[in-house]
Short mmCIF file of C-alpha atoms in Angstrom, two decimals:
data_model
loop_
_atom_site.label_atom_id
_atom_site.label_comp_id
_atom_site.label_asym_id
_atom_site.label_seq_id
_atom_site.Cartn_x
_atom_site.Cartn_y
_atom_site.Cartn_z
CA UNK A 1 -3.24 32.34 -2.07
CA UNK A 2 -5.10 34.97 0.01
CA UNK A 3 -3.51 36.33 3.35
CA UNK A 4 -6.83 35.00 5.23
CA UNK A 5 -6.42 31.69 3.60
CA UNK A 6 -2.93 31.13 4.51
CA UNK A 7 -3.58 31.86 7.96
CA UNK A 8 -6.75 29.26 8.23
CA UNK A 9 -4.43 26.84 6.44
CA UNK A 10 -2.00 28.02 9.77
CA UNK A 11 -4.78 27.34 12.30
CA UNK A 12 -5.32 24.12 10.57
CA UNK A 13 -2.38 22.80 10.64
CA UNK A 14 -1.93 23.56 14.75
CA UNK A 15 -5.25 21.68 14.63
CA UNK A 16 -4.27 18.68 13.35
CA UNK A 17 -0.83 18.66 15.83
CA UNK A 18 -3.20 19.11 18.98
CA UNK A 19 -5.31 16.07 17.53
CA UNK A 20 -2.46 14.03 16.80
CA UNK A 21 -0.96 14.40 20.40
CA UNK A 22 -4.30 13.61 21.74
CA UNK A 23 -4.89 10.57 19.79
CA UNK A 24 -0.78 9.44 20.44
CA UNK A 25 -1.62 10.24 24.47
CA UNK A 26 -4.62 8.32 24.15
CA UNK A 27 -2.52 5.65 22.22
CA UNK A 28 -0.02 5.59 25.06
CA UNK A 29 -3.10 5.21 27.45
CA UNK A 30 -4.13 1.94 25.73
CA UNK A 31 -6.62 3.63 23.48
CA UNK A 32 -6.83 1.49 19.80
CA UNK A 33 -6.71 3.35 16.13
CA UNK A 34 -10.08 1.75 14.28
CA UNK A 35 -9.26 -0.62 11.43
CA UNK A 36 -8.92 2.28 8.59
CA UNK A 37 -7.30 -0.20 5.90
CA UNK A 38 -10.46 -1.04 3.50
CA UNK A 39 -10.90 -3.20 1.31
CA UNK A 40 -10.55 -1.05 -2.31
CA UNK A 41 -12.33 -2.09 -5.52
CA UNK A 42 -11.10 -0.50 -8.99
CA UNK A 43 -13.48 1.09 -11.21
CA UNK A 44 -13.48 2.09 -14.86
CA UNK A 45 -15.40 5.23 -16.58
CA UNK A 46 -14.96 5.63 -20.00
CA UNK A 47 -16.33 8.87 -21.92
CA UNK A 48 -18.99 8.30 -24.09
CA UNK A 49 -17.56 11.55 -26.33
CA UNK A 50 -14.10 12.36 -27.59
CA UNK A 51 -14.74 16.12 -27.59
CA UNK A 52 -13.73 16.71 -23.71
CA UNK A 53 -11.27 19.67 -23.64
CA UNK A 54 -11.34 20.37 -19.65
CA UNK A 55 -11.00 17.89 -16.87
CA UNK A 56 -11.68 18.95 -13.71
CA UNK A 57 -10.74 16.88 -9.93
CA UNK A 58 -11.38 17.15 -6.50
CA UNK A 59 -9.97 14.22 -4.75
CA UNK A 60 -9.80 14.14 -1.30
CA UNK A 61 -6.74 11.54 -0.73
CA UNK A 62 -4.63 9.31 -2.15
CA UNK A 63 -2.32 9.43 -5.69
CA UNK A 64 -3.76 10.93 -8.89
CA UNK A 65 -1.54 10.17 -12.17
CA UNK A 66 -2.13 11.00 -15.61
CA UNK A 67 -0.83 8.12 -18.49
CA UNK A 68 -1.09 9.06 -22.27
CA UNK A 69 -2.21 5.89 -24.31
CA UNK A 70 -3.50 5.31 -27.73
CA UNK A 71 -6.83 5.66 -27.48
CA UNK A 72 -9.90 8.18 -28.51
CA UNK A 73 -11.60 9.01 -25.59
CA UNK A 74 -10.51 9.86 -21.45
CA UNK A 75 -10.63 7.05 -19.52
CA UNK A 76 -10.68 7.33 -15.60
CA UNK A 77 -9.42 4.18 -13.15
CA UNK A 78 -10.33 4.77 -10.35
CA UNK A 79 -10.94 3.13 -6.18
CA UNK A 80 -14.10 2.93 -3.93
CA UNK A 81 -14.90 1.29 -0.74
CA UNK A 82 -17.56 1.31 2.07
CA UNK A 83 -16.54 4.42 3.25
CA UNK A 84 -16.04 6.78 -0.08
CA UNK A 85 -16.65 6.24 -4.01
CA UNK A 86 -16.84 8.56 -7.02
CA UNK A 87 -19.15 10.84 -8.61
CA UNK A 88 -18.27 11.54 -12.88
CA UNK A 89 -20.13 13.38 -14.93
CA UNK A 90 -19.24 14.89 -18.59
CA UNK A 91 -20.79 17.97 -20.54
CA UNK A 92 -20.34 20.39 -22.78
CA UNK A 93 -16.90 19.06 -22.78
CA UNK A 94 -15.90 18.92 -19.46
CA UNK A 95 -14.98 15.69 -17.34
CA UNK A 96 -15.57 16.46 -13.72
CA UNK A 97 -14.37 13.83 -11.37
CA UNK A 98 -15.19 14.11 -7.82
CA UNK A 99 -14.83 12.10 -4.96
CA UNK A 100 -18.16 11.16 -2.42
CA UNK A 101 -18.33 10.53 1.22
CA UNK A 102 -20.23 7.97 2.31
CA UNK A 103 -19.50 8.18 6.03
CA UNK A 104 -19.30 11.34 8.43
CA UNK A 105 -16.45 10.35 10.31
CA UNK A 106 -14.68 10.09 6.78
CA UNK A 107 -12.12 12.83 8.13
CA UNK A 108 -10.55 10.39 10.69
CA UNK A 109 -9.38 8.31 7.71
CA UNK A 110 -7.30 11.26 5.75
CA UNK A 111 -4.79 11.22 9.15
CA UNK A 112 -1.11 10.41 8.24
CA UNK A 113 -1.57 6.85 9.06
CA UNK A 114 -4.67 6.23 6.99
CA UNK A 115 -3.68 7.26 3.09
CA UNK A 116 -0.82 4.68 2.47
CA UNK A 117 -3.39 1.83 1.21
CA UNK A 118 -5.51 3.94 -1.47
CA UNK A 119 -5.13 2.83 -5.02
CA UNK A 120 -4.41 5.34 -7.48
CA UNK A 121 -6.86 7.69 -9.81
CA UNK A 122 -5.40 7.00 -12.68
CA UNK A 123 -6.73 9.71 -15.81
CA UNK A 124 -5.61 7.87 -19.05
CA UNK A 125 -5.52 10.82 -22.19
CA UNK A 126 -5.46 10.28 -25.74
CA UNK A 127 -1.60 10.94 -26.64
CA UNK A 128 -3.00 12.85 -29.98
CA UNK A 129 -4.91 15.36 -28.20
CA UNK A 130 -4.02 18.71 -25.55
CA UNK A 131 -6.35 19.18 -22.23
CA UNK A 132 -6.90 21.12 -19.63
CA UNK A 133 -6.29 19.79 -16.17
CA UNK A 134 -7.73 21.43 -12.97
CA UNK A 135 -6.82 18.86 -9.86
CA UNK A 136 -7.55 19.81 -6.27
CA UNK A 137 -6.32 17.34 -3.75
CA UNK A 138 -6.43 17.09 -0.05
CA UNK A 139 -4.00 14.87 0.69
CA UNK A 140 -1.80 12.79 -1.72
CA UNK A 141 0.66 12.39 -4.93
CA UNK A 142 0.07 14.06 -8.48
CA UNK A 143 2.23 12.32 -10.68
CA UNK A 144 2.23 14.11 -14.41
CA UNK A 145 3.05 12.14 -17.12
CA UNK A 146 5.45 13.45 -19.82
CA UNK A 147 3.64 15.03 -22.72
CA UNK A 148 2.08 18.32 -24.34
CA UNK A 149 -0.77 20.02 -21.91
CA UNK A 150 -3.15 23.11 -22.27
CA UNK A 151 -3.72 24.91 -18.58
CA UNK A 152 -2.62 23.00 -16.01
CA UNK A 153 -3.29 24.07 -12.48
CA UNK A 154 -3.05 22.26 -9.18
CA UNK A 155 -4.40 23.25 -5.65
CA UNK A 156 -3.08 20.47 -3.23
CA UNK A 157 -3.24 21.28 0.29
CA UNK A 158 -0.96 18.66 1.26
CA UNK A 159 0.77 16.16 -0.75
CA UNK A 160 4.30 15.83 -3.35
CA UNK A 161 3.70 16.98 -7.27
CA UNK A 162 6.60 14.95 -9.46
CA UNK A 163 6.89 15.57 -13.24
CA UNK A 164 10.03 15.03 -15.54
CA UNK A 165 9.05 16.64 -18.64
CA UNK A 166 5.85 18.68 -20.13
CA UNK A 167 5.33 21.26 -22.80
CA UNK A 168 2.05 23.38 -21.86
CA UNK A 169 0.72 26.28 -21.94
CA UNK A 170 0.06 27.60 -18.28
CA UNK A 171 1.21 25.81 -15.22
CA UNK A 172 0.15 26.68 -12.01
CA UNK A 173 0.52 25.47 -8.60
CA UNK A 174 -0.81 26.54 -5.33
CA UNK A 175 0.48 24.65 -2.28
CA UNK A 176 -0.31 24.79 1.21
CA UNK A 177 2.34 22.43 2.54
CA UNK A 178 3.92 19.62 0.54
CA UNK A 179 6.96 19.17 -1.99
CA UNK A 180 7.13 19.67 -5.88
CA UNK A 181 10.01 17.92 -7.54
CA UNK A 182 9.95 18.60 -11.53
CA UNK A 183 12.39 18.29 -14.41
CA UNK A 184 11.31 20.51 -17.49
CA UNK A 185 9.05 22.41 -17.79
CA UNK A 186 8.23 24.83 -21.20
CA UNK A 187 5.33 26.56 -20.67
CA UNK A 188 3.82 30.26 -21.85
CA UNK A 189 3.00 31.38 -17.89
CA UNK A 190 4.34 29.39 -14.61
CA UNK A 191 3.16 30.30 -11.49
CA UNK A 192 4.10 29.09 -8.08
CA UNK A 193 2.25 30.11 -4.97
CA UNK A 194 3.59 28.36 -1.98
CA UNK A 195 2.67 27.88 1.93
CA UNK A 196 4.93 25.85 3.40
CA UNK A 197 7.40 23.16 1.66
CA UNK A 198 9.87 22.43 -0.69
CA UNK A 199 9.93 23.13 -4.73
CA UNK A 200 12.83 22.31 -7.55
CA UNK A 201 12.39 22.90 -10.43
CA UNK A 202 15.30 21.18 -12.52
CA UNK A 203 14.43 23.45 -15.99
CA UNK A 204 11.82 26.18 -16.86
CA UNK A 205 11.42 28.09 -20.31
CA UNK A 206 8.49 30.63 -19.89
CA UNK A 207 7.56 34.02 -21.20
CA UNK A 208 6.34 34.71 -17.77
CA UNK A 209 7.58 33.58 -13.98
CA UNK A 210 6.08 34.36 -10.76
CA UNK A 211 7.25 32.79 -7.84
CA UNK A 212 5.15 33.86 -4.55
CA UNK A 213 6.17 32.28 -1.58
CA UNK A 214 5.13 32.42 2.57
CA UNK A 215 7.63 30.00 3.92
CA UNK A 216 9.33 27.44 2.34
CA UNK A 217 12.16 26.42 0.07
CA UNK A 218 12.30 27.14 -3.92
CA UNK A 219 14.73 25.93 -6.49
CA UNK A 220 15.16 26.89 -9.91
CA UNK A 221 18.02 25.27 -11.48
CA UNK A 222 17.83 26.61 -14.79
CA UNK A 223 15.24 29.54 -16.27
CA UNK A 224 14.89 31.06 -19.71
CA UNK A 225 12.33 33.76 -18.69
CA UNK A 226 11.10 37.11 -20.21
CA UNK A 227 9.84 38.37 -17.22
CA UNK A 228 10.24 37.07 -13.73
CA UNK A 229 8.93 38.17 -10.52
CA UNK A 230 9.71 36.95 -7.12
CA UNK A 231 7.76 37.39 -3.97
CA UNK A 232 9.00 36.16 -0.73
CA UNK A 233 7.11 36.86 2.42
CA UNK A 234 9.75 34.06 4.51
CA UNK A 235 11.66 31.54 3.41
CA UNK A 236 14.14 30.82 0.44
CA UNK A 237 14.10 31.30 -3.07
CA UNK A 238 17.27 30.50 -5.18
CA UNK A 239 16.58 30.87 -9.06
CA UNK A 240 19.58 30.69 -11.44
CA UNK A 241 18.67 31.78 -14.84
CA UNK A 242 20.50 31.41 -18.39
CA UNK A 243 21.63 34.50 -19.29
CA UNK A 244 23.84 36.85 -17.95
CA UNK A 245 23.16 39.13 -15.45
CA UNK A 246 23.50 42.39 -17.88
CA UNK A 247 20.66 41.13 -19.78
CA UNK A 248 18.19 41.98 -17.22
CA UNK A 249 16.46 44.79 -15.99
CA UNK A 250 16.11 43.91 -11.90
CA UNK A 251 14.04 45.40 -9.50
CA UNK A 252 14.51 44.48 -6.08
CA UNK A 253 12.15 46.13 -3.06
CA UNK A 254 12.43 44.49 0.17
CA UNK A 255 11.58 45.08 4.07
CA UNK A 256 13.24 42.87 5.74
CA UNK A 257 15.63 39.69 4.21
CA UNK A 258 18.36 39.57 1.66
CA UNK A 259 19.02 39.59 -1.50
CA UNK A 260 22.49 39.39 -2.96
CA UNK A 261 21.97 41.42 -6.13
CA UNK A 262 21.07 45.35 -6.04
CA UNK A 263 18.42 47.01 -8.53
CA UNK A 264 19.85 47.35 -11.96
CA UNK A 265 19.32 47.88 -15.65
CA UNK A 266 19.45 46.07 -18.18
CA UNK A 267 20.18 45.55 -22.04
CA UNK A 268 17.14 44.05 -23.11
CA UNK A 269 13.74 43.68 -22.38
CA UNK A 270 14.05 40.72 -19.73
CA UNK A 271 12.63 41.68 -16.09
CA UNK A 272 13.32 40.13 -13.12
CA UNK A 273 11.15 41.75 -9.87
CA UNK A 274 12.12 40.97 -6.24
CA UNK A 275 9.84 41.77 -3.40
CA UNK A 276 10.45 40.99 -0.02
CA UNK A 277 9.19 41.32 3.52
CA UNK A 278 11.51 38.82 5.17
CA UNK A 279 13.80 35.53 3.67
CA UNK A 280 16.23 34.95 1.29
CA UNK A 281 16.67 35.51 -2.49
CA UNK A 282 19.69 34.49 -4.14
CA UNK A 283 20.01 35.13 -7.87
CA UNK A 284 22.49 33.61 -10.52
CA UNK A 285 23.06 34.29 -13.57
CA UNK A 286 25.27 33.04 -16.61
CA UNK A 287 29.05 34.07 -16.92
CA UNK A 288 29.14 37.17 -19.74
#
């Protein structure tokens, strides 16, 4: 995520707080919220092929899950109401899902109060077959279920990712503010670029780890990783990895923060890079 970005995401944020206090003064005042709990009916698009590869989402609020069943084609479940609905479309072997406003005021709906009554989007994959997955969500839960993915990658601005298990081969998440709570994960590349939050990561085995991080919290419990490189502009990052520290050839470059291990080499090919400008990163290895 782009310096620039990150600090629009920043002004954002201050935004919303300075429209929040004005709506709870107003509250206070005697001011009424609108009646933003619709009435949601649930919708069903089936594929007509079974050659999509690549799904692609942009939901603007609510939970998105994925559910392997036996079947040959994607199904999608899915909620509208008076206020926003659905557009699908497939080619070429892509499924793009996207979600349609039907009123301008639709923003006043996404506030913290508004999200809790949205049905789920609920992507239903053949359990014989790998995909792609590219989800970008406003506001909301992505639930993974367990099973074997191509490229995952999720863009949520706000919102909580949960997964317990997946085998894929990229998996990459860029948060602006939100939590990420995930058991195993075995993937080729992992990436992690967070904002603001909270990630642990129970398990990783990757050939390649990069952990960038603004401000924030990041856990990793338990990595098996050729190479491994850690940014950390604030905030924490504790990673604990499976072999022991002798193994590894670490690099560690920082301005400002701490780090408890020291640049060293190593007596294999395994990297580990540290970078930091300010924060915390602890590393752990396994006893020789």
């Amino acid at each position: 995520m782009k310096a620039w970005v990150k600090g629009i995401i920043a002004g954002a944020v201050i935004a919303v707080i300075g429209i929040a206090v004005l709506i709870g003064g107003l509250y206070m005042n005697g001011w009424k919220f609108p009646n933003v709990y619709y009435d949601f009916e649930m919708r069903t698009f089936t594929a007509e092929n079974g050659d999509i590869k690549d799904l692609k989402l942009d939901i603007d609020a609510g939970p998105v899950r994925t559910e392997f069943y036996d079947g040959e084609t994607v199904t999608v479940d899915y909620p509208e109401c008076d206020v926003f609905g659905y557009e699908i479309t497939e080619a070429n072997g892509i499924l793009e899902v996207k979600t349609v406003q039907k009123s301008f005021w639709h923003w006043l709906r996404w506030l913290p109060w508004s999200t809790s009554n949205i049905p789920a989007t609920v992507i239903k994959l053949p359990q014989n077959k790998i995909y792609d997955l590219q989800i970008y969500l406003d506001a909301g839960m992505i639930t993974l279920a367990d099973g074997n993915y191509g490229k995952l990658n999720l863009d949520i601005n706000a919102g909580t990712v949960k997964t317990e298990s997946i085998a894929c081969a990229d998996f990459n998440i860029d948060m602006a503010a939100g939590t990420v709570n995930a058991g195993k994960i075995v993937c080729d590349n992992f990436g992690i670029d967070l904002a603001a939050g909270t990630v642990t990561v129970r398990e990783t085995a990757t050939d390649k780890l990069n952990c960038d991080i603004s401000a924030g919290t990041v856990s990793f419990k338990k990595i098996q990783s050729n190479y491994t490189s850690i940014e950390a502009s604030a905030g924490t990052v504790n990673a604990a990895f499976t072999n022991a520290q002798a193994e590894y050839n670490i690099n560690v470059n920082k301005s400002a923060g701490t780090c408890n291990v020291k640049s060293s080499q190593g007596t294999t090919d395994k990297t580990i890079k540290v970078r930091i400008s300010a924060g915390t990163v602890k590393l752990t290895f396994a006893e020789a």
